[in-house]
Short mmCIF file of C-alpha atoms in Angstrom, two decimals:
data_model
loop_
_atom_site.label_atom_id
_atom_site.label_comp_id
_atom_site.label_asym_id
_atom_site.label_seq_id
_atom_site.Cartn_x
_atom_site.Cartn_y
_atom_site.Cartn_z
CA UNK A 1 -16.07 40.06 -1.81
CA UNK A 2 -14.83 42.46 -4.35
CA UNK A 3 -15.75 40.54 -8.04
CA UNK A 4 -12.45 41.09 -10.70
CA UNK A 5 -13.74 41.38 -14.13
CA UNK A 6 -12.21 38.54 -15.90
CA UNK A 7 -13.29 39.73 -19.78
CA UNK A 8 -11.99 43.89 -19.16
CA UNK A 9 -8.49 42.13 -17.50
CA UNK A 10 -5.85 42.43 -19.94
CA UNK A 11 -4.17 39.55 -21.73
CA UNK A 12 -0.70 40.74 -21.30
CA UNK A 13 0.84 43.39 -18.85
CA UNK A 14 0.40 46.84 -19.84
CA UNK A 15 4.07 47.97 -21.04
CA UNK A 16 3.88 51.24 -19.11
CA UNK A 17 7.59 52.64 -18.06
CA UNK A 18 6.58 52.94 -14.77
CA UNK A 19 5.26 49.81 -13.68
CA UNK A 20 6.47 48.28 -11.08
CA UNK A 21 9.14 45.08 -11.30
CA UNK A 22 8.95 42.40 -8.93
CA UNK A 23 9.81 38.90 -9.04
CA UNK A 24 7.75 35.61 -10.32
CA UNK A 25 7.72 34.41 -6.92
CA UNK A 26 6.56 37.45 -4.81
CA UNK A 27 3.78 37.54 -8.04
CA UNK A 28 2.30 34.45 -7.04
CA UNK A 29 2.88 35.49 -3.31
CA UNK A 30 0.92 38.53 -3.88
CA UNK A 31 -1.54 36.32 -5.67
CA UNK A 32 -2.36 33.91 -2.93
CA UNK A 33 -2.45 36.81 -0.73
CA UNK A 34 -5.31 38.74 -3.20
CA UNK A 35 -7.22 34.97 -2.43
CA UNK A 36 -6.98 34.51 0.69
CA UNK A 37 -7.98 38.02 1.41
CA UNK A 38 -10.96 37.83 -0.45
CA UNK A 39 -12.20 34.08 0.23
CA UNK A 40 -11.54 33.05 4.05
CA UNK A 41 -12.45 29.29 2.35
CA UNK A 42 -8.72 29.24 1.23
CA UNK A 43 -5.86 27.97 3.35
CA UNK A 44 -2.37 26.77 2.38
CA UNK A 45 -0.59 23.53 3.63
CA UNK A 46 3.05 22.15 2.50
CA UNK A 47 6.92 21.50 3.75
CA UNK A 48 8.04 24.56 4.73
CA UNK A 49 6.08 26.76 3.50
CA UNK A 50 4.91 28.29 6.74
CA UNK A 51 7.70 31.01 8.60
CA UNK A 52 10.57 29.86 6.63
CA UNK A 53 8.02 30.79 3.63
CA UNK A 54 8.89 28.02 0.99
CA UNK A 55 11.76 26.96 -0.08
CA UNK A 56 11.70 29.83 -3.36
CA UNK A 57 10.21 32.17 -0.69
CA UNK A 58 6.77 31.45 -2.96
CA UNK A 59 4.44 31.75 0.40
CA UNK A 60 6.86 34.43 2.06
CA UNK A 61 4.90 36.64 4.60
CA UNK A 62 1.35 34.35 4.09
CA UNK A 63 1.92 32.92 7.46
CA UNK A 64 2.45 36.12 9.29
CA UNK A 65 -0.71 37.10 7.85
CA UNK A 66 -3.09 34.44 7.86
CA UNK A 67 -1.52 32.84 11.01
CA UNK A 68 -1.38 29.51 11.35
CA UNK A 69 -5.16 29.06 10.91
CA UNK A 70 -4.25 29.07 7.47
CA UNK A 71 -0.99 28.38 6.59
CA UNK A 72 0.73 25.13 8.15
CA UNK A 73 3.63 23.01 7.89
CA UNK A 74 2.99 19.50 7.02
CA UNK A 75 5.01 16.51 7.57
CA UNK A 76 6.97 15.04 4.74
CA UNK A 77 3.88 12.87 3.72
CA UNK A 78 3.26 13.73 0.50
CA UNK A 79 0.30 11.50 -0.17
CA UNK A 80 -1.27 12.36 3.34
CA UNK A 81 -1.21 16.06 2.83
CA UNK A 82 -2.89 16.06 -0.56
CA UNK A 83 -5.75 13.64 0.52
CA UNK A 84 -5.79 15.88 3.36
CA UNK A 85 -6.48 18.54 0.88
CA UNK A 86 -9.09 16.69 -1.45
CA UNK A 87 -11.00 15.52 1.59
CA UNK A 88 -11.29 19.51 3.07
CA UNK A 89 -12.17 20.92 -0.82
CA UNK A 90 -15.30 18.06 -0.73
CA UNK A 91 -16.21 19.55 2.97
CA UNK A 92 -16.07 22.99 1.52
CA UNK A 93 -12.79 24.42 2.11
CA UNK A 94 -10.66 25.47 -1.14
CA UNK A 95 -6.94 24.27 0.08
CA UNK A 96 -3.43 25.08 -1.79
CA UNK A 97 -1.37 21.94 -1.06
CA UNK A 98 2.18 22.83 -1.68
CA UNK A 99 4.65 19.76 -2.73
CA UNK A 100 7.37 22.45 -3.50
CA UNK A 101 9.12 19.74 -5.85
CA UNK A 102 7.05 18.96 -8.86
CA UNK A 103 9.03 15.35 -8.54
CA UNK A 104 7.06 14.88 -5.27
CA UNK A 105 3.78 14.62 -7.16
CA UNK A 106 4.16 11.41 -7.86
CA UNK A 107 4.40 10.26 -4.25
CA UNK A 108 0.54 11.76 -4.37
CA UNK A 109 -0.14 10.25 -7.51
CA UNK A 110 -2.87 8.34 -6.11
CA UNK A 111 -4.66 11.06 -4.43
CA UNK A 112 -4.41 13.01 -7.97
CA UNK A 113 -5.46 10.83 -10.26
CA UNK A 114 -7.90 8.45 -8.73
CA UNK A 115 -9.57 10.94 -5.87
CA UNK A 116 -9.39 14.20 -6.95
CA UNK A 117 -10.22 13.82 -10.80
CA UNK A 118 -12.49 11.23 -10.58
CA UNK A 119 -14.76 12.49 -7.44
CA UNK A 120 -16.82 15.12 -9.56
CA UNK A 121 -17.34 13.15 -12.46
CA UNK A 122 -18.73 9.37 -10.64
CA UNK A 123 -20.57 11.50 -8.08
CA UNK A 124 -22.80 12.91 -11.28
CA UNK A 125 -21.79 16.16 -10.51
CA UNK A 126 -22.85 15.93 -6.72
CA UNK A 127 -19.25 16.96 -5.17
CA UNK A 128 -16.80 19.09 -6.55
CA UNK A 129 -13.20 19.43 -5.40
CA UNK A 130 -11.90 23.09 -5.57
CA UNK A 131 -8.03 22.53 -4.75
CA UNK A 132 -4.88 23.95 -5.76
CA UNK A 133 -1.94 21.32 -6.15
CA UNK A 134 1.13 23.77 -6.49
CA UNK A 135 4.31 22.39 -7.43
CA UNK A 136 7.48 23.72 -9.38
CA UNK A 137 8.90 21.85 -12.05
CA UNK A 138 12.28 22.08 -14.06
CA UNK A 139 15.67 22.49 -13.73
CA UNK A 140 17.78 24.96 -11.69
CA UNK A 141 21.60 24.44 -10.77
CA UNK A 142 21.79 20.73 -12.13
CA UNK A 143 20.06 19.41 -8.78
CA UNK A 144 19.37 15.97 -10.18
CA UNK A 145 17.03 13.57 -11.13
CA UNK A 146 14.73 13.64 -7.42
CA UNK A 147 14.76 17.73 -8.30
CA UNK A 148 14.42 18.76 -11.57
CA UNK A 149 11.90 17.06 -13.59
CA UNK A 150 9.36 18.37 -15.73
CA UNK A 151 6.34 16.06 -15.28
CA UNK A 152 3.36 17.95 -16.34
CA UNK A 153 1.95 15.78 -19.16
CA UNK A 154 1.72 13.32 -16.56
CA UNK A 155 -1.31 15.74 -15.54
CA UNK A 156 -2.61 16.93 -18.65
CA UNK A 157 -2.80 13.75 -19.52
CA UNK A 158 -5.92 13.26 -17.08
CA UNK A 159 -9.47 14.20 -17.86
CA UNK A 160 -10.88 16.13 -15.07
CA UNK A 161 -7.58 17.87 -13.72
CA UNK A 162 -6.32 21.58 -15.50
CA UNK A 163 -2.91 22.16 -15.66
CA UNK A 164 -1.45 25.99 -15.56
CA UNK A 165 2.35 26.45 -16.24
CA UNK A 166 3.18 30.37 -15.85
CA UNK A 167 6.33 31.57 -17.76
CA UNK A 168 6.43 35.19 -16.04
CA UNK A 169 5.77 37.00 -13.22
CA UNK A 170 2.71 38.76 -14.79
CA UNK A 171 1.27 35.48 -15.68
CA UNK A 172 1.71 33.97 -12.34
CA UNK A 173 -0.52 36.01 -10.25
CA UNK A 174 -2.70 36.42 -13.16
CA UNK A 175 -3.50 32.75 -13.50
CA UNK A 176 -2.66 31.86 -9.31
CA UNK A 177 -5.91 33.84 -8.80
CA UNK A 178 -8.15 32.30 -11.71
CA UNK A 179 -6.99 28.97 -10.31
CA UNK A 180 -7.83 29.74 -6.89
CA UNK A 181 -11.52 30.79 -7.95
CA UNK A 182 -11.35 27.65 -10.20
CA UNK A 183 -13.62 24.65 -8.24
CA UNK A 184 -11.96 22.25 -9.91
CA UNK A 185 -8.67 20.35 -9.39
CA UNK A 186 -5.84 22.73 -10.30
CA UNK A 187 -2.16 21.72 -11.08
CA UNK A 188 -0.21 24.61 -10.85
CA UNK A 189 3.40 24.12 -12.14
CA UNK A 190 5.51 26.88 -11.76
CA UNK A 191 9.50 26.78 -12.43
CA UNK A 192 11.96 26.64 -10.04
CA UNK A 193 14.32 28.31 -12.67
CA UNK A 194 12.41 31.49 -12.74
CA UNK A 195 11.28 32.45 -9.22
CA UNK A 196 14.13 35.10 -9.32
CA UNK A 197 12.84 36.77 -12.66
CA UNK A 198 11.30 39.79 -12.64
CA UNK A 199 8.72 41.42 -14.89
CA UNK A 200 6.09 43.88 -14.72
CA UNK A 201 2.90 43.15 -12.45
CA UNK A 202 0.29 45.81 -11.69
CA UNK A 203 -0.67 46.48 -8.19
CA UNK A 204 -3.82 45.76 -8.78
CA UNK A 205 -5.98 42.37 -9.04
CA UNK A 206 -6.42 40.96 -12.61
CA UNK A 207 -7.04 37.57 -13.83
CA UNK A 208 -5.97 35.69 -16.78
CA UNK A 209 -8.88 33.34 -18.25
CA UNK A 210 -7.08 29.59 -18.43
CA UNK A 211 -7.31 28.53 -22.03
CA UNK A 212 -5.68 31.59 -23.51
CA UNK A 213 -2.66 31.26 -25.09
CA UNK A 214 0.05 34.22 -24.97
CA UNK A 215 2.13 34.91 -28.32
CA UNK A 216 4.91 36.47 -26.91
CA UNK A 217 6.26 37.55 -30.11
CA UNK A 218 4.48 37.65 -34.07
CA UNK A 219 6.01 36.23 -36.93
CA UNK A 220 5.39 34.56 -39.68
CA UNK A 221 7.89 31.99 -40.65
CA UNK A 222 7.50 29.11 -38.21
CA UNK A 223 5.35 28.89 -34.88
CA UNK A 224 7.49 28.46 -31.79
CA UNK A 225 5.70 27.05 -29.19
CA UNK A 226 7.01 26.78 -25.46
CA UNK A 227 6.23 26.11 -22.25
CA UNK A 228 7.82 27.53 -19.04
CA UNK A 229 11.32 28.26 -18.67
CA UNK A 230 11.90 27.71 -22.86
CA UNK A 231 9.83 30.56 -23.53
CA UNK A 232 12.52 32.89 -22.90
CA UNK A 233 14.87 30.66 -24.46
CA UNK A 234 12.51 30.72 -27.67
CA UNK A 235 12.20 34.34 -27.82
CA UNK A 236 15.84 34.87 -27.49
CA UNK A 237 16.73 31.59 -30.28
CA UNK A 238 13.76 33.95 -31.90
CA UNK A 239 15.94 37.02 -31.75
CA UNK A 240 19.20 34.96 -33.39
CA UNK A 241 17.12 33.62 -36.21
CA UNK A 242 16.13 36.96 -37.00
CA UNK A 243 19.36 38.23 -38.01
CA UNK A 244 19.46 35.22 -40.45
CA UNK A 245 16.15 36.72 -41.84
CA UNK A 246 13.85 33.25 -40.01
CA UNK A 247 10.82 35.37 -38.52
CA UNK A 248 9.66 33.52 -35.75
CA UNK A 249 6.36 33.44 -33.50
CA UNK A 250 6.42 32.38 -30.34
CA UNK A 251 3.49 31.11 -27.94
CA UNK A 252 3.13 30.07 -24.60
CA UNK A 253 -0.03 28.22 -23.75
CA UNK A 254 -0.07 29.24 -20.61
CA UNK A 255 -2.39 26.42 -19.61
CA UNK A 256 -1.87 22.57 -20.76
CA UNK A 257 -5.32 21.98 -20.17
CA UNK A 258 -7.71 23.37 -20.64
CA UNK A 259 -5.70 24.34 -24.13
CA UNK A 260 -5.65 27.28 -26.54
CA UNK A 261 -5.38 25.07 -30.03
CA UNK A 262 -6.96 27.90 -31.34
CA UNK A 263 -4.25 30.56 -31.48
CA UNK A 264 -1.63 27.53 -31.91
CA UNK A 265 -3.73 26.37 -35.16
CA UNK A 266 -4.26 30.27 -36.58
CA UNK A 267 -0.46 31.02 -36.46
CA UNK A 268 0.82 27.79 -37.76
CA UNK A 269 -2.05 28.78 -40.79
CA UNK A 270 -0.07 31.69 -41.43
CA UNK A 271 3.72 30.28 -40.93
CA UNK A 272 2.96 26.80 -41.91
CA UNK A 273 6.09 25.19 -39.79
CA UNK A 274 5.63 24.33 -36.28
CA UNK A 275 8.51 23.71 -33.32
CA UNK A 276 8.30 22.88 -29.79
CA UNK A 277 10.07 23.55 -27.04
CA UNK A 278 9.96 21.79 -24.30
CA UNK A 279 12.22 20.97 -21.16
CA UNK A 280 10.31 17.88 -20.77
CA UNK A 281 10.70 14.17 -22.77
CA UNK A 282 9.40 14.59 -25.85
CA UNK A 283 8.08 10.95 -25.71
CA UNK A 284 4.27 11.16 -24.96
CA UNK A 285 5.00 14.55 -23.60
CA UNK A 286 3.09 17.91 -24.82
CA UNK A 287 5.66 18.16 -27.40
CA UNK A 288 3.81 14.72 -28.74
CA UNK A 289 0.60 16.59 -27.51
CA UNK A 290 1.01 19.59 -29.82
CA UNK A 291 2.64 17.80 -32.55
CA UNK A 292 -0.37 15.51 -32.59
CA UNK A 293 -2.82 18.16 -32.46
CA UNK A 294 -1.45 19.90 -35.46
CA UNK A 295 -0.91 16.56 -37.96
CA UNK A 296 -4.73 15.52 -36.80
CA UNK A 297 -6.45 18.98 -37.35
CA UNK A 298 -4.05 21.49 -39.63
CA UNK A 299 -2.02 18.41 -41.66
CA UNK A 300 -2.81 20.50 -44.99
CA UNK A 301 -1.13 23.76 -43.17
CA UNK A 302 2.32 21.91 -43.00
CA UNK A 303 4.74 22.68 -45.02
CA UNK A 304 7.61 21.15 -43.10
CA UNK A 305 8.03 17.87 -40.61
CA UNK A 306 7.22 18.80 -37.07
CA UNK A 307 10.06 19.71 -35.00
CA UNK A 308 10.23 18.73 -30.95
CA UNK A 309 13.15 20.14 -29.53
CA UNK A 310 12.72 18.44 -25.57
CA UNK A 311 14.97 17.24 -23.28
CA UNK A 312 17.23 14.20 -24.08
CA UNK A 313 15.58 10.98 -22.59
CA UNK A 314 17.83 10.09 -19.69
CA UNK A 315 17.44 11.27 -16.26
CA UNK A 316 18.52 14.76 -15.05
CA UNK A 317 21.67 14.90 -13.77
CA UNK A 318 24.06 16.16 -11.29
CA UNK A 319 27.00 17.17 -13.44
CA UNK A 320 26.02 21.29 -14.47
CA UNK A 321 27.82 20.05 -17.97
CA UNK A 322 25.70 17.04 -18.84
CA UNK A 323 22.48 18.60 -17.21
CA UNK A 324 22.95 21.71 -19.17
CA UNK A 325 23.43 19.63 -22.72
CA UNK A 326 19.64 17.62 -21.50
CA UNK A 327 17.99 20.73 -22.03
CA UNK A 328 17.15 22.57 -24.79
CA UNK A 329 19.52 25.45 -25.03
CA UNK A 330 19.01 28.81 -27.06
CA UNK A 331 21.69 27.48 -29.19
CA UNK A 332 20.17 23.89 -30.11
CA UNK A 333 16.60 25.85 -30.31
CA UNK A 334 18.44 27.85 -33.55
CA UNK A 335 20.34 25.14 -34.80
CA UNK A 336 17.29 22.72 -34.93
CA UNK A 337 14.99 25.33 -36.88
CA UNK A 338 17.15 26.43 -38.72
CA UNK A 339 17.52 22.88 -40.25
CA UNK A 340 14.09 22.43 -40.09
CA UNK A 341 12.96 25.57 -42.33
CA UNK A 342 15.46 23.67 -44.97
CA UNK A 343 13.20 20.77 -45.20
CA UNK A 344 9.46 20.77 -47.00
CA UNK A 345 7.15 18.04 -46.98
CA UNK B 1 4.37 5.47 21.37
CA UNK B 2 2.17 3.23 23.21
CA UNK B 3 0.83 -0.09 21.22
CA UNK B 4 -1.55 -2.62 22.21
CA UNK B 5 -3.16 -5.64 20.58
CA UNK B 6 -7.00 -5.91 20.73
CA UNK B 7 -9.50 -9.01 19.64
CA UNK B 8 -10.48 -7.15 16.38
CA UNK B 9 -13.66 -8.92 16.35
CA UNK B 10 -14.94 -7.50 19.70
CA UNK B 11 -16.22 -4.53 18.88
CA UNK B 12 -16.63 -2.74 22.52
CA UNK B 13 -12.96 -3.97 23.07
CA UNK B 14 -12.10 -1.65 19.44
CA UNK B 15 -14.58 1.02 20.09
CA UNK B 16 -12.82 1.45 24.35
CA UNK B 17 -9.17 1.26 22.91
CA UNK B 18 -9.55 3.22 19.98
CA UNK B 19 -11.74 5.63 22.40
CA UNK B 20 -8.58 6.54 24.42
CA UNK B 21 -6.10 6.49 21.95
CA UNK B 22 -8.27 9.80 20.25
CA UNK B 23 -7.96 11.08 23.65
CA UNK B 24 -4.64 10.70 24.28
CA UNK B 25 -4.43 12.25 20.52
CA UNK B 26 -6.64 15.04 21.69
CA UNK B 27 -4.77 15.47 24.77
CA UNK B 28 -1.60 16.54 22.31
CA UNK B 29 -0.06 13.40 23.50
CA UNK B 30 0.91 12.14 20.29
CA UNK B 31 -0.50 8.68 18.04
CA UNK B 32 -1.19 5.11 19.75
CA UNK B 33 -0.65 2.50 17.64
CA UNK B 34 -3.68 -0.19 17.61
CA UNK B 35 -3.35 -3.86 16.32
CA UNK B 36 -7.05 -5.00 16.02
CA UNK B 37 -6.54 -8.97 15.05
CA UNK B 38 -9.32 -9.97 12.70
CA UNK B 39 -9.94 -12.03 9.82
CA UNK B 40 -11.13 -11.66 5.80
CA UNK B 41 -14.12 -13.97 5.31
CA UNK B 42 -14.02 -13.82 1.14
CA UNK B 43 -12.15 -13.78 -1.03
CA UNK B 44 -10.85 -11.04 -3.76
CA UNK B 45 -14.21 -10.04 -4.72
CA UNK B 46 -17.90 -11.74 -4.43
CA UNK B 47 -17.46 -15.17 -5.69
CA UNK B 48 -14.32 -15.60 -5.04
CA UNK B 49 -14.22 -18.24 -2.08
CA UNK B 50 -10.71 -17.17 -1.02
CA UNK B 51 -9.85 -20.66 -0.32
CA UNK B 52 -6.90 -21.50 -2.32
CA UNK B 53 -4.46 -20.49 0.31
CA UNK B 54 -6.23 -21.35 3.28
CA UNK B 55 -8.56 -23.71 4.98
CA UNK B 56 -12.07 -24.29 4.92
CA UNK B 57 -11.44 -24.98 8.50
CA UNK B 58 -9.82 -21.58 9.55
CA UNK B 59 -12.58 -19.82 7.95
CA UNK B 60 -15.16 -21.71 9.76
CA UNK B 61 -13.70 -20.95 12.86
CA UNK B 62 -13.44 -17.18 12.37
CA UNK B 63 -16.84 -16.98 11.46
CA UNK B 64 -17.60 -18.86 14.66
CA UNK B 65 -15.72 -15.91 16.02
CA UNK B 66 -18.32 -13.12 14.03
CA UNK B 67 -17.87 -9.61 15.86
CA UNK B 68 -21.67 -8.65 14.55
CA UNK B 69 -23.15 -11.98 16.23
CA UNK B 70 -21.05 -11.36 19.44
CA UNK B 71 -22.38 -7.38 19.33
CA UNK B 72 -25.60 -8.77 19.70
CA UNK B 73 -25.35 -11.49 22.01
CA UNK B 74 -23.95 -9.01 24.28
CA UNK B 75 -25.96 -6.13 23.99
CA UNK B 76 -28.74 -8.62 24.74
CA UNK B 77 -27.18 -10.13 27.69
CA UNK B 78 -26.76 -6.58 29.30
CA UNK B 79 -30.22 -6.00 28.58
CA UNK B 80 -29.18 -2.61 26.58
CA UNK B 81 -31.52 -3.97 23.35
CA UNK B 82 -33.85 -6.76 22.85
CA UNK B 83 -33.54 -9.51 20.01
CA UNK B 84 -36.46 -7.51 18.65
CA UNK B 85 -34.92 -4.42 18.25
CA UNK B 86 -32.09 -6.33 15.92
CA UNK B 87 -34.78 -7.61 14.00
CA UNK B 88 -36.45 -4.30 13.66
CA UNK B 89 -32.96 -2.99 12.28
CA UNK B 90 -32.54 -6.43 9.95
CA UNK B 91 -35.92 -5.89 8.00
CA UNK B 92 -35.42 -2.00 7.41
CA UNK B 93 -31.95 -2.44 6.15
CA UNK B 94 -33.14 -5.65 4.09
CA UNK B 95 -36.15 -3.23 2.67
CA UNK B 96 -33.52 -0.20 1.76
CA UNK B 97 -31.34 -2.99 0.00
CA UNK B 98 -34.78 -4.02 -1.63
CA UNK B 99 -35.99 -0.60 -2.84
CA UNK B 100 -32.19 0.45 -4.18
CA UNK B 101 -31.88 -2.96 -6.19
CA UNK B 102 -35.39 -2.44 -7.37
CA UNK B 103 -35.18 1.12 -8.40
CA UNK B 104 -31.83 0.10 -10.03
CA UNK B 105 -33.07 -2.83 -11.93
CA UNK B 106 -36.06 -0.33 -12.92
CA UNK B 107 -33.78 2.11 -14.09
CA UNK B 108 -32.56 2.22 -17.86
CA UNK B 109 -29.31 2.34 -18.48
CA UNK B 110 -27.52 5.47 -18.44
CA UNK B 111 -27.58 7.38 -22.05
CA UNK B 112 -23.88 7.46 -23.49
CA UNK B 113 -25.14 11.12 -24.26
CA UNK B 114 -24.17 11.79 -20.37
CA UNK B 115 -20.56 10.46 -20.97
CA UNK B 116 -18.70 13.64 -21.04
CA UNK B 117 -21.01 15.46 -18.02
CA UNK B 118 -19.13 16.40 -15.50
CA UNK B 119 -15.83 15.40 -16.17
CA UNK B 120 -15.10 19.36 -15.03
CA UNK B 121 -17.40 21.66 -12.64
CA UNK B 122 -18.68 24.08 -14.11
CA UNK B 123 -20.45 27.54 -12.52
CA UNK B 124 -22.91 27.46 -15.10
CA UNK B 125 -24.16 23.08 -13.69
#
């Protein structure tokens, strides 16, 4: 097995002209593929993910390549194919279960929570459980509320499970890979509303550490922070509140858990106002997380009430109008910090 | 998809239907469906005699009905083991109960110091 140098991997993609583009899904194709090359221990199991190659096309080509050995259709059985999963990582395999629909989790919930968290810790360290629960989350096309939801606090909200939550494709394969040499339980939430985004991704392997946040852009009059699909909405309400002179940083923390306070708590030293974005509730959600975090350990650094810009508690929805006004837009992101650098404490 | 209904408490009867159904499932035929009748003896947990919603009576007679007795009786009958082979077995399970009650009686209890071990693998464990 070739070893990847996780501390000489950069942080963020080199900004070369002539990198090449491809999209967030063939990043974490390419990803999985790196994996599976390198550790035979890895197969991949989920609805469709075999020759039609996932619903986003996020396994496209795996099946061709690994046969189906390796990569196998389940049957809609949610709960079945992620005990399936837990019960091969304790035997020594090191599965990806695919549920496709982040909403589907919950029809595994049991397997999740009370197997695969909880098997490491009351066996006093005797079994471990390296598996890959992949699921995308969000909203695309107003597909409703069995489609679109944005549960991953449900996760973080679990000792003994990490959560990753890519934004980009560089970010994808880059944390795919540390997840798939990660022997623990590893929730990885990518969104359906980016698959077709591209970005720059090397050729060549790399792996992002999990617990390292990403600020996308400095600043220094409020902290930004976002999570999946709102980061680009963030950088571009960013953009708009710089031409009113509101200099904005934004961070994605890339992983939920295990979590980067550290570069959260540094900026929000230096801007002393902190927002977050999220397209999930804000009720017990990371919003509540983050906000949390910040009033318990930096309360002195405040200089302005936390802001939570999350979706609007009610279900998602199929009307594209009302769906669209759930979610944070770029336009709410501005409106709500630009009120917010109005107020002081 | 085939189904048949077996005395749940007869274990060769189990062990012979459930036997060809993971056949038949090896064969690529596709799942059998197995209804072994049998019976809870207790309640909800130890201490719990279970007996609010049913008779005294009805649990009598299932344990009349005991699929470990009727194991034994049988296996003796068709001279496969001897009465003293299922007492060999009885005292060295009773003396592994023995020594793991022992050694956890013995035992202090765990240091809260441990609480937060292994809540996550880690390469360096």
């Amino acid at each position: 097995m070739s070893e990847t140098n996780l501390a000489a991997s950069p942080a963020v993609e080199p900004s070369a002209e002539n990198q090449r583009v491809i999209t967030y899904a063939q990043a974490g194709v390419e990803g999985v593929r790196e994996e599976m090359r390198r550790n035979p221990d890895i197969f991949y199991i989920g609805q469709g993910i075999g020759p039609r190659g996932g619903n986003f096309q996020q396994s496209r080509g795996l099946w061709e390549e690994f046969g189906e050995a390796r990569v196998r259709d389940t049957p809609i059985a949610e709960r079945a194919m992620t005990g399936f999963g837990i019960g091969a990582a304790l035997a020594g395999s090191h599965p990806i279960v695919d549920i496709v629909f982040l909403d589907f989790t919950l029809e595994a919930m049991g397997e999740i929570v009370q197997q695969a968290s909880t098997i490491h810790y009351i066996s006093n360290g005797r079994f471990k459980v390296p598996f890959m629960l992949r699921a995308a989350g969000g909203g695309v096309r107003s597909t409703g509320p069995h489609h679109s939801h944005t549960f991953w606090s449900f996760f973080a909200h679990i000792p003994g499970l990490k959560v990753a939550v890519p934004s980009t494709p560089y970010d994808v394969k880059g944390l795919i890979k540390t997840g798939l040499r990660d022997e623990n339980p590893v929730i990885f939430i990518e969104h359906k509303g980016l698959y077709n985004t591209k970005g720059h991704v090397p050729e060549e392997e790399y792996l992002i550490p999990f617990g390292q946040a990403r600020i996308f852009r400095a600043g220094t009059d409020v902290t930004v922070v976002a999570m999946g699909k709102m980061v680009d909405r963030a950088l571009q309400a960013a953009e708009k509140l710089q031409e009113q002179g509101i200099s904005a940083e934004v961070i994605d923390p890339r992983t939920l858990v295990p979590l980067d306070k550290a570069t959260i708590l540094n900026s929000l030293a230096k801007t002393g106002r902190l927002a977050i974005v999220d397209e999930a509730y804000a009720t017990c959600g990371m919003a509540a997380e983050l906000a949390a975090i910040a009033a318990c350990e930096a309360l002195d650094e405040l200089d302005a009430p936390i802001l939570r810009i999350c979706a609007l508690p009610a279900p998602h929805t199929f009307s594209p109008t009302v769906d669209a006004y759930l979610v944070p837009s770029v336009e709410r992101i501005v409106q709500e910090i630009e009120s917010m650098m109005g107020k002081t404490l | 998809m085939p189904g048949f209904q077996v005395d749940g408490n007869n274990v060769l009867e189990v062990y012979e239907k459930a036997g060809e159904a993971i056949e038949r499932a090896r064969r690529g035929e596709g799942p059998t469906l197995l209804e072994c009748l049998t019976y809870r003896w207790y309640g909800h947990h130890e201490g719990d005699p279970g007996v609010a919603y049913r008779t005294r009576d009805e649990i009598a007679a299932w344990k009349e009905r005991d699929p470990v007795k009727k194991l034994k009786e049988d296996a003796i009958a068709a001279k496969t083991l001897t009465a003293a082979d299922f007492e060999n077995v009885d005292t060295e399970i009773a003396a592994v109960l023995e020594d793991a009650a022992q050694f956890a009686l013995a035992s202090a209890l765990e240091d809260e110091s441990t609480a937060l071990r292994h809540v996550y693998h880690s390469a360096a464990d």
